[in-house]
PDB file of C-alpha atoms in Angstrom:
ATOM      1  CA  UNK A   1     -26.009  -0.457   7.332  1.00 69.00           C
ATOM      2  CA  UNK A   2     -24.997  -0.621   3.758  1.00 83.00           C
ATOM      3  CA  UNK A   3     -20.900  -1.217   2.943  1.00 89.00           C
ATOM      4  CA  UNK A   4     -20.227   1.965   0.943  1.00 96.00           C
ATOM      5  CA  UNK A   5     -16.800   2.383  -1.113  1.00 97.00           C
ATOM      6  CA  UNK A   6     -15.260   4.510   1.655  1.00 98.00           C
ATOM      7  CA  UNK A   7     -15.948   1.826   4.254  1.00 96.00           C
ATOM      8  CA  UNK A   8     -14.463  -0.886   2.612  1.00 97.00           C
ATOM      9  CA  UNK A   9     -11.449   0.936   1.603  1.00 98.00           C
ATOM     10  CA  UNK A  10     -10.476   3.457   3.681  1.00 98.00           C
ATOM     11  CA  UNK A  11     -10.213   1.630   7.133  1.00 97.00           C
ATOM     12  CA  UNK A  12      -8.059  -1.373   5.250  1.00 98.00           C
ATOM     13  CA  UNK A  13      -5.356   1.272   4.125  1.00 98.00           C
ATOM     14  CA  UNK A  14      -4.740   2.540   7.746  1.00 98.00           C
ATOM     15  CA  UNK A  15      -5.166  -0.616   9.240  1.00 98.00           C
ATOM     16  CA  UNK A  16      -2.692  -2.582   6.592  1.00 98.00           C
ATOM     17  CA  UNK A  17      -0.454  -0.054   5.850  1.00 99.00           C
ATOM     18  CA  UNK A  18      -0.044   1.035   9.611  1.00 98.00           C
ATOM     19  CA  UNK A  19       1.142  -2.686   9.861  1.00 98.00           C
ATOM     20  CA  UNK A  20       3.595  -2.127   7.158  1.00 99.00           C
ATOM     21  CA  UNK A  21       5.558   0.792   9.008  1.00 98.00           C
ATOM     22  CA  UNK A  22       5.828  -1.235  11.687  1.00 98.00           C
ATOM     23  CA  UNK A  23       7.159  -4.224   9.551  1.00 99.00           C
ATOM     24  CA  UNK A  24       9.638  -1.150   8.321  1.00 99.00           C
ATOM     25  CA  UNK A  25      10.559  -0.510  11.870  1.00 98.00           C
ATOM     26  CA  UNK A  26      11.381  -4.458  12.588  1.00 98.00           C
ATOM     27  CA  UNK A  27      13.697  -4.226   9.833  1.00 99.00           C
ATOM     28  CA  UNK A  28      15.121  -1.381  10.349  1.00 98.00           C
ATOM     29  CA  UNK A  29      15.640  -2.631  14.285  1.00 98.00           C
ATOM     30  CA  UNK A  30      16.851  -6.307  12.312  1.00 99.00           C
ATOM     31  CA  UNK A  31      19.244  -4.137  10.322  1.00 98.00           C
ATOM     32  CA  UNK A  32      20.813  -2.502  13.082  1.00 98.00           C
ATOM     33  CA  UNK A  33      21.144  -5.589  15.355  1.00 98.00           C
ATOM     34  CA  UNK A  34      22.963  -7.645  12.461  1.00 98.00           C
ATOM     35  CA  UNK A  35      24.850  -5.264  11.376  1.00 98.00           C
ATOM     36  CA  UNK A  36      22.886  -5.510   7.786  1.00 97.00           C
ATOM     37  CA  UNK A  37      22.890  -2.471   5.789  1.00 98.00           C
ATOM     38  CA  UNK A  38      19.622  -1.475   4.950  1.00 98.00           C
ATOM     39  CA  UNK A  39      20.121  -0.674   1.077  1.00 97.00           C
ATOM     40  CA  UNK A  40      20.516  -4.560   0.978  1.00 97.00           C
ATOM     41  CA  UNK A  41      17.101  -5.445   2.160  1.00 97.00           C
ATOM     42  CA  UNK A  42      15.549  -2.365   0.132  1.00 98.00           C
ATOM     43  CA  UNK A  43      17.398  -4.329  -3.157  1.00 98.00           C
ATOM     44  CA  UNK A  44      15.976  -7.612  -2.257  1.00 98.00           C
ATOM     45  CA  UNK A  45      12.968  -9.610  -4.239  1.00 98.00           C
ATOM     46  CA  UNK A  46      11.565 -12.963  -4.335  1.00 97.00           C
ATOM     47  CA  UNK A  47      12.451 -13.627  -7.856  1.00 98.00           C
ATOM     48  CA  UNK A  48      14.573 -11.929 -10.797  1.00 97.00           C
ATOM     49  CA  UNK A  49      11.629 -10.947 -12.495  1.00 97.00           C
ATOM     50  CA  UNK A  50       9.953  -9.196  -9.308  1.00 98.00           C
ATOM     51  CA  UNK A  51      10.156  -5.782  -7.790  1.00 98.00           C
ATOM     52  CA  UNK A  52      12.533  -4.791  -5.260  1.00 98.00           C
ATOM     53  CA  UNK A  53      11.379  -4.218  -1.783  1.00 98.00           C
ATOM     54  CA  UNK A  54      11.239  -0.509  -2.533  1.00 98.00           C
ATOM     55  CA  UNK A  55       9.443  -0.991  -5.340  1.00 97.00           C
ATOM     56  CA  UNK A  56       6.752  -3.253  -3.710  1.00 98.00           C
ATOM     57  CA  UNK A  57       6.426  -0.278  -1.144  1.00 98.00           C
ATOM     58  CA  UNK A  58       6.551   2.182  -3.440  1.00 97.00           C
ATOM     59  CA  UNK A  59       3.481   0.032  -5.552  1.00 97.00           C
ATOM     60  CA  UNK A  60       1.614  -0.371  -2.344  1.00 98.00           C
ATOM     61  CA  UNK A  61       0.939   3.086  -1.383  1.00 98.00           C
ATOM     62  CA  UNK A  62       0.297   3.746  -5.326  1.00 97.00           C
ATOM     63  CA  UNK A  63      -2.548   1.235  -5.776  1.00 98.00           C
ATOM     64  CA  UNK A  64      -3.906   2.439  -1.999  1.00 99.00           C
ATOM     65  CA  UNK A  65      -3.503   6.158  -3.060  1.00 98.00           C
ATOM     66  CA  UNK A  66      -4.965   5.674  -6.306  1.00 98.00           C
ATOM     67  CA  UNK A  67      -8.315   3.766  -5.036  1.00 98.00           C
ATOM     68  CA  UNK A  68      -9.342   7.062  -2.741  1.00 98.00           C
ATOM     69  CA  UNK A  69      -8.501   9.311  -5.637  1.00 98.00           C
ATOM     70  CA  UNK A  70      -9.516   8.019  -8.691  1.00 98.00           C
ATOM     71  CA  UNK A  71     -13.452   7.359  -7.340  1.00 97.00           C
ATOM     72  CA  UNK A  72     -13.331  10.987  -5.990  1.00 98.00           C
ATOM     73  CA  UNK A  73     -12.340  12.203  -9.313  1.00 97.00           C
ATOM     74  CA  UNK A  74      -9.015  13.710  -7.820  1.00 97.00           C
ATOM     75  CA  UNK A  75      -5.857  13.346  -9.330  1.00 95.00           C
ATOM     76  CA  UNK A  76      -3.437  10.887  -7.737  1.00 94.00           C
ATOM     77  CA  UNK A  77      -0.972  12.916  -5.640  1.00 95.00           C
ATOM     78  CA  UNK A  78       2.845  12.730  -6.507  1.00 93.00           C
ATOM     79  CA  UNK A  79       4.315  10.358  -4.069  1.00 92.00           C
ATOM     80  CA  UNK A  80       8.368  10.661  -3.826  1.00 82.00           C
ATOM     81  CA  UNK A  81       9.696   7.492  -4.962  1.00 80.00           C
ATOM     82  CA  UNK A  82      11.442   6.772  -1.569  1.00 79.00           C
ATOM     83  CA  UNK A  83      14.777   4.424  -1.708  1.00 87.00           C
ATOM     84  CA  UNK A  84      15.535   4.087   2.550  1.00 96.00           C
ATOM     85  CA  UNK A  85      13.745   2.759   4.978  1.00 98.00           C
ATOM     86  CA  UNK A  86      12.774   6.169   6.809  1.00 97.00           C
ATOM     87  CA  UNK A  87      11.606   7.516   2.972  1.00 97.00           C
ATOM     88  CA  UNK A  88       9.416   4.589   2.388  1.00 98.00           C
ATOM     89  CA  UNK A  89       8.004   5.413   6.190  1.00 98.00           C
ATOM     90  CA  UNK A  90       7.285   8.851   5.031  1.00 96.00           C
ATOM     91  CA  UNK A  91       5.742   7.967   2.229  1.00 97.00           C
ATOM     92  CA  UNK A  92       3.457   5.325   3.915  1.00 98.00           C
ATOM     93  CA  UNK A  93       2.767   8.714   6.442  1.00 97.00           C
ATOM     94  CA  UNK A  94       2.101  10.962   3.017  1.00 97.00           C
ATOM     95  CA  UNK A  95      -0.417   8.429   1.507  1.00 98.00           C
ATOM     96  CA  UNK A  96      -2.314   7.933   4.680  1.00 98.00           C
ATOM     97  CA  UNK A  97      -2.683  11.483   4.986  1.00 98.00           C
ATOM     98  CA  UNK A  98      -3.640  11.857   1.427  1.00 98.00           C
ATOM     99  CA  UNK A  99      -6.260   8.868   1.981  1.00 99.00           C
ATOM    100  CA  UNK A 100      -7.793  10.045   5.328  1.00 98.00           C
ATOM    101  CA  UNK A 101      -7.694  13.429   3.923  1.00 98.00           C
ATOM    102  CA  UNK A 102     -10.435  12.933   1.474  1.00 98.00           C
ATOM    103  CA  UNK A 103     -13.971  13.433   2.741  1.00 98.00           C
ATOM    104  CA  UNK A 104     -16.196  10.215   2.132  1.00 97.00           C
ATOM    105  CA  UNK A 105     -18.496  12.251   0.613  1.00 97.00           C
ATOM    106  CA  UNK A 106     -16.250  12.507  -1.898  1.00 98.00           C
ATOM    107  CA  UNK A 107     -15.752   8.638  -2.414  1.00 97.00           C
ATOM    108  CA  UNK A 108     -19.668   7.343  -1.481  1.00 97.00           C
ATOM    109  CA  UNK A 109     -21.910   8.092  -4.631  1.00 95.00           C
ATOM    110  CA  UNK A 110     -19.063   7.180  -7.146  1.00 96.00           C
ATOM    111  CA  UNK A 111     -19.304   3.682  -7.294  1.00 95.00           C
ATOM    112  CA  UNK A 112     -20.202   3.993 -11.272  1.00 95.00           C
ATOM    113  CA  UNK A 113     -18.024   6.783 -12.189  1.00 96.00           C
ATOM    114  CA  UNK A 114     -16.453   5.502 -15.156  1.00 97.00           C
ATOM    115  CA  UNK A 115     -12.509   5.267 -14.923  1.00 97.00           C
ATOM    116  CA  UNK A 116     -10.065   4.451 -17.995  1.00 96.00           C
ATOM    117  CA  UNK A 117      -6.830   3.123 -16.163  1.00 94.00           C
ATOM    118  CA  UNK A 118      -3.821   2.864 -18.230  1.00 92.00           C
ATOM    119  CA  UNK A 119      -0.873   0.305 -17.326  1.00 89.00           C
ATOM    120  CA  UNK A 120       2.174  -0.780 -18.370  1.00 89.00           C
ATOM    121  CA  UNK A 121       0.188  -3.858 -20.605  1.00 92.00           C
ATOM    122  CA  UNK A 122      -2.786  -2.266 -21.249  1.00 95.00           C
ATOM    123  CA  UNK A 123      -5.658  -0.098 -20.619  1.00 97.00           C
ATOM    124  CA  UNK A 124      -8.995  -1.294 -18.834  1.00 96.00           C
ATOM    125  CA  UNK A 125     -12.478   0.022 -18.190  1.00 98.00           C
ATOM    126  CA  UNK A 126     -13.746   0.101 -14.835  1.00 97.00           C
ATOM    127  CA  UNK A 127     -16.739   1.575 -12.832  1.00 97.00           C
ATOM    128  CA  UNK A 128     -15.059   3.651  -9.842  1.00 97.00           C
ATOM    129  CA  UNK A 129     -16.079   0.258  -7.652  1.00 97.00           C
ATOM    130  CA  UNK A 130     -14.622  -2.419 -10.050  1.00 97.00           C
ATOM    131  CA  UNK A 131     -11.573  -0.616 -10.034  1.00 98.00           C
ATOM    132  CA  UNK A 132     -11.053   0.413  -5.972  1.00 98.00           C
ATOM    133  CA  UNK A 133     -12.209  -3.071  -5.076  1.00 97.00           C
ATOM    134  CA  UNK A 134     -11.205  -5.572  -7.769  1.00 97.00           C
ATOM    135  CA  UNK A 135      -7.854  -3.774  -9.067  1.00 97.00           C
ATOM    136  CA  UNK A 136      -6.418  -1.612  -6.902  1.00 98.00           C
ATOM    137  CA  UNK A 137      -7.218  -3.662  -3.457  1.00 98.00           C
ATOM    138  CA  UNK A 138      -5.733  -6.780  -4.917  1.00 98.00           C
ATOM    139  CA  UNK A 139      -2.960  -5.610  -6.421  1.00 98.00           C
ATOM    140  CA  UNK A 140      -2.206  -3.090  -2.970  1.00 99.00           C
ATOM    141  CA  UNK A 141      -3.018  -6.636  -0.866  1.00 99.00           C
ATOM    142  CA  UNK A 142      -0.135  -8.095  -3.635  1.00 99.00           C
ATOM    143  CA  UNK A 143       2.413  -5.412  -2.676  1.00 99.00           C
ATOM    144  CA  UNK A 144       2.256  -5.634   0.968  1.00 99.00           C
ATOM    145  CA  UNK A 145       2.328  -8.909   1.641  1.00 99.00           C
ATOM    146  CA  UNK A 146       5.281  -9.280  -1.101  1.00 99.00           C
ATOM    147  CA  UNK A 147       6.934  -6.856   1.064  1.00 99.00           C
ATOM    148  CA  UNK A 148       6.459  -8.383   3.728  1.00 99.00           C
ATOM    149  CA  UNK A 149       7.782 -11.978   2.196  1.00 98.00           C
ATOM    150  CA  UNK A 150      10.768 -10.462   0.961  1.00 99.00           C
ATOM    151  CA  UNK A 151      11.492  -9.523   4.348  1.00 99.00           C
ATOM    152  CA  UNK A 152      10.831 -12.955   6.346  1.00 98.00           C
ATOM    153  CA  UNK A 153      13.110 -14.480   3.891  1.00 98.00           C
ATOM    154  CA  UNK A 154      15.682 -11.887   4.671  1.00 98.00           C
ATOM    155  CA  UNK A 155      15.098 -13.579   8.297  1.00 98.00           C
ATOM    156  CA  UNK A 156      13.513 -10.619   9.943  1.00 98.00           C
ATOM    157  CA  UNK A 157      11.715 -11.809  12.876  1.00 98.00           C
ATOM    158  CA  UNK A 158       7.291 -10.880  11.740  1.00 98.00           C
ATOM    159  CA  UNK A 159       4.516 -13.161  12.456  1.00 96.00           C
ATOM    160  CA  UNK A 160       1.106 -12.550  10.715  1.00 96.00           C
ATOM    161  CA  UNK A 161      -0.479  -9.874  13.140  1.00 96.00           C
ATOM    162  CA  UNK A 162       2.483  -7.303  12.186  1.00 96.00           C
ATOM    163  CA  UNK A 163       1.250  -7.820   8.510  1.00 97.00           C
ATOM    164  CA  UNK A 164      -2.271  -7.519  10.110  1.00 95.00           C
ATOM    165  CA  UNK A 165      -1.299  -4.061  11.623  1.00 95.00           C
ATOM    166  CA  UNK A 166      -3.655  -2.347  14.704  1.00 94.00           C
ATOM    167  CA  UNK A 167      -6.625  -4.690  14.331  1.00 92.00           C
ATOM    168  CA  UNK A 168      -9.909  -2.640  15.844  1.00 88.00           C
ATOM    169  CA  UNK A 169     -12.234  -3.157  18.588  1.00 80.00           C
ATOM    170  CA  UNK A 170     -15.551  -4.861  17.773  1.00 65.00           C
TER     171      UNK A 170
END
């Protein structure tokens, strides 16, 4: 059985991004037991220069959100930009519904669509499949797991499988 774009994309984003509301919930439950406020954590980052916890949320569900649209020729929803830890929840919930909301027909075929991607330092050139699986998935797989650092250094308690989310059944 051939990989096809949907396949390789589709069943990461629930299965990471599932993980990362539940790394939400830990430090939300962290929060409550320390007595931390919660806006602190959401202003936290590794390094001056880096993204805020919110932000590296916020990124996450972009890049995931972006990889289902872009190769189905959709435009990429409008995501609220969330600042507590029950708005970045909901907009995990909004981007998995957008994601698993998009037939695979829509996705499977695309691989070469041609897609002009404009950032913040430049623009690039991708086929539909260079971008979803060499752009978006690394910089999604960046996001999360920053996230997730951010948090472990903020000393709440997450081992690898709640990064790893609901693995599946063989």
């Amino acid at each position: 059985m051939a990989v096809t774009l949907s396949l390789a994309t589709v069943p990461i984003f629930n299965q990471i991004l599932g993980g990362l509301s539940n790394v939400l919930d830990k430090a939300a439950a962290f929060c409550a037991a320390k007595n931390v406020d919660p806006a602190t954590l959401l202003q936290m980052r590794l390094a001056p220069d880096m993204f805020t916890l919110t932000q590296q949320v916020n990124q996450a569900t972009t890049h995931a959100v972006g990889a289902i649209a872009r190769p189905a020729g959709m435009e990429l929803p409008t995501l609220p930009e969330e600042a507590s830890l029950d708005g970045l929840k909901k907009r995990i919930a909004a981007s998995l519904d957008f994601i698993n909301g998009v037939p695979a027909s829509k996705i499977d075929g695309q691989e070469s669509r041609a897609l002009e991607i404009k950032t913040r330092v430049r623009t690039f050139n991708f086929t539909a499949q260079n971008y979803a699986l060499q752009f978006a998935m690394p910089h999604f797989y960046f996001h999360v797991t920053t996230a997730y650092d951010i948090l472990r250094h903020a000393g709440v308690e997450l081992g690898k499988l709640d990064f790893m989310g609901k693995i599946p059944a063989s």
